Amino acid sequence: MVENPRVTDEQNGAVITEDEAALYDRQIRLWGLDAQKRLRASRVLLVGIKGLGAEICKNLVLSGVKSVTIVDPNPVNEEDFVSQFLVQRQDLGKNRAECSLQRAQQLNPMVEVTADVEDISNKDDSFFQQFDLVVATNCSADQLIHVNEVCHANEVKFFAADVFGFYGFMFADLGKHKYVEEKPKVIKAAEKKNTRSDGEPEAKRQKIDVNETTVVQEFAEFFRLKAALTAKLDNKPAKILKRLPSVYFIVKVILRFQSQYGRLPQTNKNPKEKEHLLVLRDEVMKELNLDQTLLPDEFASHCTAQVSPVCAIVGGVVGQEVVKAVSGKDAPLNNFFFYDGLEGHGSVECFK
């Protein structure tokens, strides 16, 4: 008997050891050995590791990717102890990425986890090319757009995500993405007409057998973040506008606040910042030629810090979509996911 047998994939060279097969047994049963091999060969860059970043990091490490590189130049602060479970009290003031490293690695010793303390804005374009997929959190709009452009040009899959209080979002740009999914098998009706017991012919039709499935190859085309954030909405019917998630507009307002003030709003510490958010809300809605009532004033009171349950939900969606993206299994969300923690409701919208 051979010790430590290994399963290899001739196309991508991924290797699944006997120990890994045992660890990932449930996942392999769920999405197949080939998908797990692709995960095992994937190198992921995670930018920002506050509460949402910690959730995403946990999900990626547990999924069994090849490596996760965490980039965050910021120190651990008091706010982190609300939702960032990878750091400890004694880490206050130390670098957030380095302090998250030990606990992240303990989640799965088979995944290589490294920390980088340099600001993402100081990285040249070649830095991103060494990864198969990039997840950017806790970034400004300019940073997100720049990283997305670099990734798109180099065929690196890109995700942006963040949580603002009770609101969260995810954006995906997978370029021209090929994937497979299982669908119920369609059984064609017989060429000859069937006859019912009463002697009348039964109409020919296709039947779907829910007990049998077939694997179908599909394609999805994605759009860049800059286009999605500047999409024109004033030509859409009123009933379409009313159903658009308010979180889309909240994201635009928060990113604009961040661009002007160099930080996220802190309405819990400075109530006057609610007024600033409402002014920016009016500006954004005017530019879109939309009624400001589509985004009620109340949002300004609920968009501070990272609420732990919202981080868990959005982080879970991001983790799921990363697995789908790198494994090529199942249809991805295209291109925005929005979550409203006050309503407990998530939605998917495509802006282009």
Coordinates of N, CA and C in Angstrom, one line a residue, residues 118-333:
E118 N 2.0 47.0 3.8 CA 2.1 48.2 2.9 C 0.8 48.7 2.4
D119 N 0.6 50.0 2.2 CA -0.7 50.5 1.7 C -0.9 50.0 0.3
I120 N -2.1 49.6 -0.1 CA -2.4 49.1 -1.4 C -2.1 50.2 -2.5
S121 N -2.2 51.4 -2.1 CA -2.0 52.5 -3.1 C -0.5 52.6 -3.6
N122 N 0.3 52.0 -2.8 CA 1.8 52.0 -3.1 C 2.2 50.8 -3.9
K123 N 1.3 49.9 -4.2 CA 1.6 48.7 -4.9 C 1.6 49.0 -6.4
D124 N 2.6 48.5 -7.2 CA 2.6 48.7 -8.6 C 1.7 47.6 -9.2
D125 N 1.4 47.8 -10.5 CA 0.4 46.9 -11.2 C 0.8 45.4 -11.2
S126 N 2.1 45.2 -11.2 CA 2.6 43.8 -11.3 C 2.3 43.0 -10.0
F127 N 2.1 43.7 -8.9 CA 1.8 43.1 -7.6 C 0.6 42.2 -7.8
F128 N -0.5 42.8 -8.4 CA -1.7 42.1 -8.5 C -1.7 40.9 -9.5
Q129 N -0.8 40.9 -10.4 CA -0.7 39.9 -11.4 C -0.3 38.5 -10.9
Q130 N 0.2 38.5 -9.7 CA 0.6 37.2 -9.1 C -0.5 36.4 -8.5
F131 N -1.7 37.0 -8.5 CA -2.8 36.4 -7.8 C -3.9 36.0 -8.9
D132 N -4.7 35.0 -8.5 CA -5.8 34.5 -9.4 C -7.0 35.3 -9.1
L133 N -7.1 35.8 -7.9 CA -8.4 36.5 -7.5 C -8.0 37.6 -6.4
V134 N -8.7 38.7 -6.5 CA -8.5 39.8 -5.5 C -9.8 40.2 -4.9
V135 N -9.8 40.3 -3.6 CA -11.0 40.8 -2.9 C -10.6 42.0 -2.1
A136 N -11.2 43.2 -2.5 CA -10.8 44.5 -1.9 C -11.9 45.0 -1.0
T137 N -11.5 45.2 0.3 CA -12.4 45.8 1.3 C -11.8 47.0 1.9
N138 N -12.6 47.8 2.6 CA -12.0 49.0 3.3 C -11.2 49.8 2.4
C139 N -11.6 50.1 1.2 CA -10.9 50.9 0.2 C -11.8 52.1 -0.3
S140 N -11.1 53.1 -0.8 CA -11.8 54.2 -1.3 C -12.3 53.9 -2.7
A141 N -13.2 54.7 -3.3 CA -13.7 54.4 -4.7 C -12.6 54.4 -5.7
D142 N -11.6 55.4 -5.5 CA -10.5 55.5 -6.5 C -9.6 54.2 -6.4
Q143 N -9.4 53.7 -5.2 CA -8.6 52.5 -5.0 C -9.3 51.3 -5.6
L144 N -10.6 51.2 -5.4 CA -11.4 50.1 -5.9 C -11.4 50.1 -7.5
I145 N -11.6 51.2 -8.0 CA -11.6 51.4 -9.5 C -10.3 51.1 -10.1
H146 N -9.2 51.6 -9.5 CA -7.9 51.3 -10.0 C -7.5 49.8 -10.0
V147 N -7.8 49.2 -8.8 CA -7.4 47.8 -8.7 C -8.3 46.9 -9.7
N148 N -9.5 47.3 -9.8 CA -10.4 46.6 -10.8 C -9.9 46.7 -12.2
E149 N -9.4 47.9 -12.6 CA -8.9 48.1 -13.9 C -7.7 47.2 -14.2
V150 N -6.8 47.2 -13.2 CA -5.6 46.4 -13.3 C -5.9 44.9 -13.4
C151 N -6.9 44.5 -12.5 CA -7.3 43.1 -12.6 C -7.9 42.7 -13.9
H152 N -8.8 43.6 -14.3 CA -9.5 43.3 -15.6 C -8.6 43.1 -16.7
A153 N -7.6 44.0 -16.8 CA -6.6 44.0 -17.9 C -5.7 42.8 -17.9
N154 N -5.6 42.2 -16.7 CA -4.7 41.0 -16.5 C -5.4 39.7 -16.3
E155 N -6.8 39.7 -16.5 CA -7.6 38.6 -16.3 C -7.5 38.0 -14.9
V156 N -7.5 38.9 -14.0 CA -7.5 38.5 -12.5 C -8.9 38.7 -12.0
K157 N -9.6 37.8 -11.5 CA -10.9 37.9 -11.0 C -11.0 38.9 -9.8
F158 N -12.0 39.8 -9.8 CA -12.0 40.9 -8.9 C -13.3 41.0 -8.1
F159 N -13.2 41.2 -6.8 CA -14.4 41.4 -5.9 C -14.1 42.7 -5.1
A160 N -15.1 43.5 -4.9 CA -15.1 44.6 -4.0 C -16.2 44.4 -3.0
A161 N -16.0 44.7 -1.7 CA -17.0 44.5 -0.7 C -16.8 45.4 0.5
D162 N -17.8 45.8 1.1 CA -17.7 46.6 2.4 C -19.0 46.6 3.2
V163 N -18.9 47.0 4.4 CA -20.0 47.1 5.3 C -20.0 48.4 5.9
F164 N -21.1 49.1 5.8 CA -21.3 50.5 6.4 C -22.4 50.4 7.4
G165 N -22.1 50.1 8.7 CA -23.2 50.0 9.7 C -24.1 48.8 9.4
F166 N -25.4 49.1 9.2 CA -26.3 48.0 8.9 C -26.4 47.7 7.4
Y167 N -25.6 48.3 6.6 CA -25.7 48.1 5.1 C -24.4 47.5 4.6
G168 N -24.5 46.6 3.6 CA -23.3 46.0 3.0 C -23.5 45.7 1.6
F169 N -22.4 45.5 0.9 CA -22.5 45.3 -0.6 C -21.3 44.4 -1.0
M170 N -21.5 43.8 -2.2 CA -20.4 43.0 -2.8 C -20.6 43.3 -4.3
F171 N -19.4 43.5 -5.0 CA -19.4 43.7 -6.4 C -18.4 42.7 -7.0
A172 N -18.8 42.1 -8.2 CA -17.9 41.1 -8.8 C -17.7 41.5 -10.3
D173 N -16.4 41.4 -10.7 CA -16.0 41.5 -12.1 C -15.1 40.3 -12.4
L174 N -15.7 39.3 -13.0 CA -15.0 38.0 -13.4 C -14.6 38.0 -14.8
G175 N -14.8 39.2 -15.5 CA -14.4 39.2 -16.9 C -15.4 38.4 -17.7
K176 N -14.8 37.6 -18.7 CA -15.6 36.7 -19.5 C -15.5 35.3 -18.8
H177 N -16.5 35.0 -18.0 CA -16.4 33.9 -17.1 C -17.1 32.6 -17.6
K178 N -16.4 31.5 -17.6 CA -16.9 30.2 -18.0 C -17.2 29.4 -16.8
Y179 N -18.3 28.7 -16.7 CA -18.7 27.9 -15.6 C -19.6 26.8 -16.0
V180 N -19.8 25.8 -15.2 CA -20.7 24.7 -15.4 C -21.7 24.6 -14.3
E181 N -22.9 24.2 -14.6 CA -23.9 24.0 -13.6 C -24.8 22.8 -13.9
E182 N -25.3 22.2 -12.9 CA -26.2 21.0 -13.1 C -27.6 21.5 -13.3
K183 N -28.3 21.0 -14.3 CA -29.7 21.4 -14.5 C -30.5 20.1 -14.7
P184 N -31.8 20.2 -14.4 CA -32.7 19.0 -14.6 C -32.7 18.5 -16.0
K185 N -32.6 17.3 -16.2 CA -32.5 16.7 -17.6 C -33.9 16.9 -18.3
V186 N -33.8 17.4 -19.5 CA -35.0 17.5 -20.3 C -35.2 16.3 -21.2
I187 N -36.3 15.6 -21.1 CA -36.6 14.4 -21.9 C -37.5 14.8 -23.0
K188 N -37.1 14.6 -24.3 CA -37.9 15.0 -25.4 C -39.0 14.0 -25.6
A189 N -40.2 14.5 -26.0 CA -41.3 13.7 -26.2 C -41.1 12.7 -27.4
A190 N -41.7 11.6 -27.3 CA -41.5 10.6 -28.4 C -42.1 11.2 -29.7
E191 N -41.5 10.8 -30.9 CA -41.9 11.3 -32.2 C -43.4 10.9 -32.5
K192 N -43.7 9.7 -32.1 CA -45.1 9.3 -32.3 C -46.0 9.8 -31.2
K193 N -47.3 10.0 -31.6 CA -48.2 10.5 -30.6 C -48.6 9.5 -29.6
N194 N -48.7 9.9 -28.4 CA -49.1 8.9 -27.4 C -50.7 9.0 -27.3
T195 N -51.3 8.0 -26.9 CA -52.7 7.9 -26.8 C -53.1 7.7 -25.4
R196 N -54.0 8.5 -24.9 CA -54.5 8.4 -23.5 C -55.5 7.2 -23.5
S197 N -55.9 6.9 -22.2 CA -56.7 5.7 -22.1 C -58.1 5.9 -22.7
D198 N -58.5 7.2 -22.8 CA -59.8 7.5 -23.4 C -59.8 7.5 -24.9
G199 N -58.6 7.2 -25.5 CA -58.4 7.2 -27.0 C -58.0 8.5 -27.6
E200 N -57.9 9.6 -26.8 CA -57.5 10.9 -27.4 C -56.0 11.0 -27.4
P201 N -55.4 11.6 -28.5 CA -54.0 11.8 -28.5 C -53.5 12.8 -27.5
E202 N -52.3 12.5 -26.9 CA -51.7 13.4 -25.9 C -50.7 14.3 -26.6
A203 N -50.8 15.6 -26.4 CA -49.9 16.6 -27.0 C -48.5 16.2 -26.8
K204 N -47.7 16.4 -27.9 CA -46.2 16.2 -27.7 C -45.6 17.4 -26.9
R205 N -44.8 17.1 -26.0 CA -44.1 18.1 -25.2 C -42.9 17.6 -24.6
Q206 N -42.0 18.5 -24.2 CA -40.8 18.1 -23.5 C -41.1 18.0 -22.0
K207 N -40.5 17.0 -21.4 CA -40.7 16.7 -20.0 C -39.4 16.9 -19.2
I208 N -39.5 17.4 -18.0 CA -38.3 17.6 -17.2 C -38.3 16.5 -16.1
D209 N -37.2 15.8 -16.1 CA -37.1 14.7 -15.0 C -36.2 15.3 -13.9
V210 N -36.9 15.6 -12.8 CA -36.2 16.2 -11.6 C -35.2 15.3 -11.0
N211 N -35.3 14.0 -11.3 CA -34.5 13.0 -10.7 C -33.2 12.8 -11.4
E212 N -33.1 13.4 -12.6 CA -31.8 13.3 -13.4 C -31.3 14.7 -13.7
T213 N -30.0 14.8 -13.7 CA -29.5 16.1 -14.1 C -28.4 16.0 -15.1
T214 N -28.1 17.1 -15.8 CA -27.1 17.1 -16.8 C -26.2 18.3 -16.6
V215 N -24.9 18.2 -16.9 CA -24.0 19.3 -16.7 C -23.9 20.1 -17.9
V216 N -24.2 21.4 -17.7 CA -24.2 22.4 -18.9 C -23.2 23.4 -18.7
Q217 N -22.4 23.7 -19.8 CA -21.4 24.8 -19.7 C -22.1 26.1 -20.1
E218 N -21.8 27.1 -19.3 CA -22.4 28.4 -19.5 C -21.3 29.5 -19.5
F219 N -21.7 30.7 -20.0 CA -20.8 31.9 -20.0 C -21.5 33.1 -19.4
A220 N -20.7 33.9 -18.7 CA -21.3 35.2 -18.2 C -20.3 36.3 -18.4
E221 N -20.8 37.4 -18.8 CA -19.9 38.5 -19.1 C -20.1 39.6 -18.0
F222 N -19.0 40.1 -17.4 CA -19.1 41.0 -16.3 C -18.6 42.4 -16.8
F223 N -19.0 43.4 -16.0 CA -18.6 44.8 -16.3 C -17.8 45.4 -15.1
R224 N -17.0 46.4 -15.5 CA -16.1 47.0 -14.5 C -16.9 47.9 -13.5
L225 N -16.3 48.1 -12.3 CA -16.9 48.8 -11.2 C -17.2 50.3 -11.6
K226 N -16.3 50.9 -12.4 CA -16.5 52.3 -12.7 C -17.7 52.5 -13.5
A227 N -18.0 51.6 -14.5 CA -19.2 51.6 -15.3 C -20.4 51.4 -14.4
A228 N -20.3 50.4 -13.5 CA -21.5 50.1 -12.6 C -21.8 51.3 -11.7
L229 N -20.8 52.0 -11.2 CA -21.1 53.1 -10.3 C -21.6 54.4 -11.0
T230 N -21.4 54.4 -12.3 CA -21.8 55.6 -13.1 C -22.9 55.3 -14.0
A231 N -23.6 54.2 -13.8 CA -24.7 53.8 -14.7 C -25.8 54.8 -14.7
K232 N -26.4 55.1 -15.8 CA -27.5 56.0 -15.9 C -28.8 55.3 -15.5
L233 N -29.6 56.0 -14.7 CA -30.8 55.4 -14.2 C -32.1 56.2 -14.6
D234 N -31.9 57.4 -15.0 CA -33.0 58.3 -15.2 C -33.9 57.8 -16.4
N235 N -33.4 56.9 -17.2 CA -34.2 56.5 -18.4 C -35.0 55.2 -18.1
K236 N -34.9 54.7 -16.8 CA -35.6 53.5 -16.4 C -37.0 53.9 -16.0
P237 N -38.0 53.0 -16.2 CA -39.4 53.2 -15.7 C -39.4 53.4 -14.2
A238 N -40.4 54.2 -13.8 CA -40.6 54.5 -12.4 C -40.7 53.2 -11.5
K239 N -41.4 52.2 -12.0 CA -41.6 51.0 -11.2 C -40.3 50.3 -11.0
I240 N -39.4 50.4 -12.0 CA -38.1 49.8 -11.9 C -37.3 50.5 -10.8
L241 N -37.3 51.8 -10.9 CA -36.6 52.7 -9.9 C -37.0 52.4 -8.5
K242 N -38.3 52.2 -8.3 CA -38.8 52.0 -6.9 C -38.4 50.7 -6.3
R243 N -38.1 49.7 -7.2 CA -37.7 48.5 -6.6 C -36.2 48.3 -6.5
L244 N -35.4 49.4 -7.0 CA -34.0 49.3 -6.8 C -33.6 49.4 -5.3
P245 N -32.7 48.6 -4.8 CA -32.3 48.7 -3.4 C -31.7 50.0 -3.0
S246 N -32.1 50.5 -1.9 CA -31.6 51.8 -1.5 C -30.1 51.7 -1.1
V247 N -29.6 50.5 -0.8 CA -28.2 50.3 -0.5 C -27.3 50.7 -1.6
Y248 N -27.8 50.6 -2.9 CA -27.0 51.1 -4.0 C -26.7 52.5 -3.9
F249 N -27.7 53.3 -3.5 CA -27.5 54.8 -3.4 C -26.7 55.1 -2.1
I250 N -26.9 54.3 -1.1 CA -26.1 54.5 0.2 C -24.6 54.3 -0.1
V251 N -24.3 53.2 -0.9 CA -22.9 53.0 -1.2 C -22.3 54.2 -2.0
K252 N -23.0 54.7 -2.9 CA -22.5 55.9 -3.7 C -22.3 57.1 -2.7
V253 N -23.2 57.3 -1.8 CA -23.0 58.4 -0.9 C -21.9 58.2 0.1
I254 N -21.7 57.0 0.6 CA -20.6 56.7 1.5 C -19.3 56.9 0.8
L255 N -19.2 56.3 -0.4 CA -17.9 56.4 -1.1 C -17.6 57.9 -1.4
R256 N -18.6 58.7 -1.7 CA -18.3 60.1 -1.9 C -17.9 60.8 -0.7
F257 N -18.5 60.5 0.5 CA -18.0 61.0 1.8 C -16.6 60.7 2.0
Q258 N -16.3 59.4 1.8 CA -14.9 59.0 2.0 C -13.9 59.7 1.1
S259 N -14.3 59.9 -0.2 CA -13.5 60.7 -1.1 C -13.2 62.1 -0.7
Q260 N -14.2 62.7 -0.1 CA -14.1 64.1 0.3 C -13.3 64.3 1.7
Y261 N -13.6 63.4 2.6 CA -13.0 63.5 4.0 C -11.9 62.6 4.3
G262 N -11.6 61.6 3.4 CA -10.5 60.7 3.6 C -10.8 59.7 4.7
R263 N -12.0 59.5 5.0 CA -12.4 58.5 6.0 C -13.9 58.2 5.9
L264 N -14.3 57.2 6.7 CA -15.7 56.9 6.7 C -16.5 57.8 7.7
P265 N -17.8 58.0 7.5 CA -18.5 58.8 8.5 C -18.6 58.2 9.9
Q266 N -18.6 59.0 10.9 CA -18.7 58.6 12.3 C -19.9 59.4 12.9
T267 N -21.1 59.1 12.5 CA -22.2 59.8 13.0 C -22.5 59.6 14.5
N268 N -22.0 58.5 15.0 CA -22.2 58.2 16.4 C -21.3 59.1 17.3
K269 N -20.2 59.6 16.7 CA -19.3 60.5 17.5 C -19.6 61.9 17.1
N270 N -20.0 62.2 15.9 CA -20.3 63.6 15.5 C -21.6 63.6 14.7
P271 N -22.7 64.0 15.4 CA -24.0 64.0 14.8 C -24.1 64.9 13.6
K272 N -23.2 65.9 13.5 CA -23.3 66.8 12.4 C -23.0 66.1 11.1
E273 N -22.3 65.0 11.2 CA -21.9 64.3 9.9 C -23.2 63.7 9.3
K274 N -24.3 63.6 10.0 CA -25.5 63.1 9.4 C -26.0 64.2 8.4
E275 N -25.8 65.4 8.7 CA -26.1 66.5 7.8 C -25.3 66.5 6.5
H276 N -24.0 66.2 6.7 CA -23.1 66.1 5.6 C -23.6 64.9 4.7
L277 N -24.0 63.8 5.2 CA -24.4 62.7 4.4 C -25.7 63.0 3.7
L278 N -26.6 63.8 4.3 CA -27.8 64.1 3.6 C -27.6 65.1 2.5
V279 N -26.6 66.0 2.6 CA -26.2 66.9 1.6 C -25.6 66.1 0.4
L280 N -24.8 65.1 0.7 CA -24.2 64.3 -0.3 C -25.3 63.4 -1.0
R281 N -26.2 63.0 -0.2 CA -27.4 62.2 -0.8 C -28.1 63.1 -1.8
D282 N -28.4 64.3 -1.5 CA -29.1 65.2 -2.4 C -28.2 65.4 -3.7
E283 N -26.9 65.5 -3.5 CA -26.1 65.7 -4.7 C -26.1 64.5 -5.6
V284 N -26.0 63.3 -5.0 CA -26.0 62.1 -5.8 C -27.3 61.9 -6.5
M285 N -28.4 62.1 -5.8 CA -29.7 61.9 -6.4 C -30.0 62.9 -7.5
K286 N -29.5 64.1 -7.3 CA -29.7 65.2 -8.4 C -28.9 64.8 -9.6
E287 N -27.7 64.3 -9.4 CA -26.9 63.9 -10.6 C -27.5 62.7 -11.4
L288 N -28.2 61.9 -10.6 CA -28.9 60.8 -11.3 C -30.3 61.1 -11.8
N289 N -30.7 62.4 -11.6 CA -32.0 62.9 -12.0 C -33.1 62.0 -11.3
L290 N -32.9 61.7 -10.0 CA -33.8 60.9 -9.3 C -34.4 61.7 -8.1
D291 N -35.5 61.3 -7.6 CA -36.2 61.9 -6.5 C -35.4 61.5 -5.2
Q292 N -35.0 62.4 -4.4 CA -34.3 62.1 -3.2 C -35.0 61.2 -2.2
T293 N -36.3 61.2 -2.3 CA -37.1 60.3 -1.4 C -36.9 58.9 -1.7
L294 N -36.2 58.5 -2.8 CA -35.8 57.1 -3.0 C -34.8 56.6 -1.9
L295 N -34.2 57.6 -1.3 CA -33.2 57.3 -0.2 C -33.6 58.1 1.0
P296 N -34.5 57.6 1.9 CA -35.0 58.4 3.1 C -33.8 58.8 4.0
D297 N -34.1 59.9 4.8 CA -33.1 60.5 5.7 C -32.6 59.5 6.7
E298 N -33.4 58.5 7.1 CA -33.0 57.6 8.2 C -31.7 56.8 7.9
F299 N -31.3 56.7 6.7 CA -30.1 55.9 6.4 C -28.8 56.5 7.1
A300 N -28.8 57.8 7.3 CA -27.7 58.5 7.8 C -27.4 58.2 9.3
S301 N -28.4 57.6 10.0 CA -28.3 57.2 11.4 C -27.8 55.8 11.6
H302 N -27.7 55.0 10.4 CA -27.4 53.6 10.6 C -26.2 53.1 9.7
C303 N -25.3 54.0 9.4 CA -24.2 53.6 8.4 C -22.8 53.8 9.0
T304 N -22.7 53.7 10.3 CA -21.4 53.9 11.0 C -20.9 52.5 11.5
A305 N -19.6 52.3 11.4 CA -18.9 51.1 11.9 C -19.3 49.9 11.1
Q306 N -18.8 48.7 11.6 CA -19.1 47.4 10.9 C -19.9 46.6 11.9
V307 N -21.2 46.3 11.7 CA -22.0 45.5 12.5 C -21.7 44.1 12.3
S308 N -21.4 43.3 13.4 CA -20.9 42.0 13.2 C -21.9 41.0 12.4
P309 N -23.2 41.0 12.7 CA -24.1 40.1 11.9 C -24.1 40.5 10.4
V310 N -24.0 41.7 10.1 CA -24.0 42.2 8.7 C -22.6 41.7 8.0
C311 N -21.5 41.8 8.8 CA -20.3 41.3 8.3 C -20.3 39.8 8.0
A312 N -21.0 39.1 8.9 CA -21.1 37.6 8.7 C -21.9 37.3 7.5
I313 N -23.0 38.0 7.2 CA -23.8 37.7 6.1 C -23.1 38.1 4.8
V314 N -22.6 39.3 4.7 CA -21.9 39.7 3.5 C -20.7 38.9 3.3
G315 N -19.9 38.6 4.3 CA -18.7 37.8 4.2 C -19.0 36.4 3.7
G316 N -20.2 35.9 4.2 CA -20.6 34.6 3.7 C -20.9 34.5 2.2
V317 N -21.5 35.6 1.7 CA -21.8 35.7 0.3 C -20.6 35.8 -0.5
V318 N -19.6 36.7 0.0 CA -18.4 36.9 -0.7 C -17.6 35.5 -0.8
G319 N -17.5 34.8 0.3 CA -16.8 33.6 0.4 C -17.4 32.6 -0.6
Q320 N -18.7 32.5 -0.6 CA -19.4 31.6 -1.6 C -19.1 31.9 -3.0
E321 N -19.2 33.2 -3.3 CA -18.9 33.7 -4.7 C -17.5 33.5 -5.1
V322 N -16.5 33.6 -4.2 CA -15.1 33.3 -4.5 C -15.0 31.9 -4.9
V323 N -15.6 31.0 -4.1 CA -15.5 29.6 -4.4 C -16.1 29.3 -5.7
K324 N -17.2 29.8 -6.1 CA -17.8 29.6 -7.4 C -16.9 30.1 -8.5
A325 N -16.3 31.3 -8.2 CA -15.5 31.9 -9.3 C -14.3 31.1 -9.6
V326 N -13.5 30.7 -8.6 CA -12.3 30.0 -8.9 C -12.5 28.5 -9.2
S327 N -13.6 27.9 -8.8 CA -13.9 26.5 -9.1 C -14.6 26.3 -10.4
G328 N -15.2 27.4 -10.9 CA -15.9 27.3 -12.2 C -17.2 26.5 -12.1
K329 N -17.7 26.4 -10.8 CA -18.9 25.6 -10.6 C -20.1 26.5 -10.2
D330 N -21.2 26.4 -10.9 CA -22.4 27.1 -10.6 C -22.4 28.6 -11.1
A331 N -23.6 29.1 -11.3 CA -23.7 30.5 -11.8 C -23.4 31.5 -10.8
P332 N -22.5 32.5 -11.1 CA -22.1 33.5 -10.2 C -23.2 34.6 -10.1
L333 N -23.1 35.4 -9.0 CA -24.0 36.6 -9.0 C -23.3 37.7 -9.8

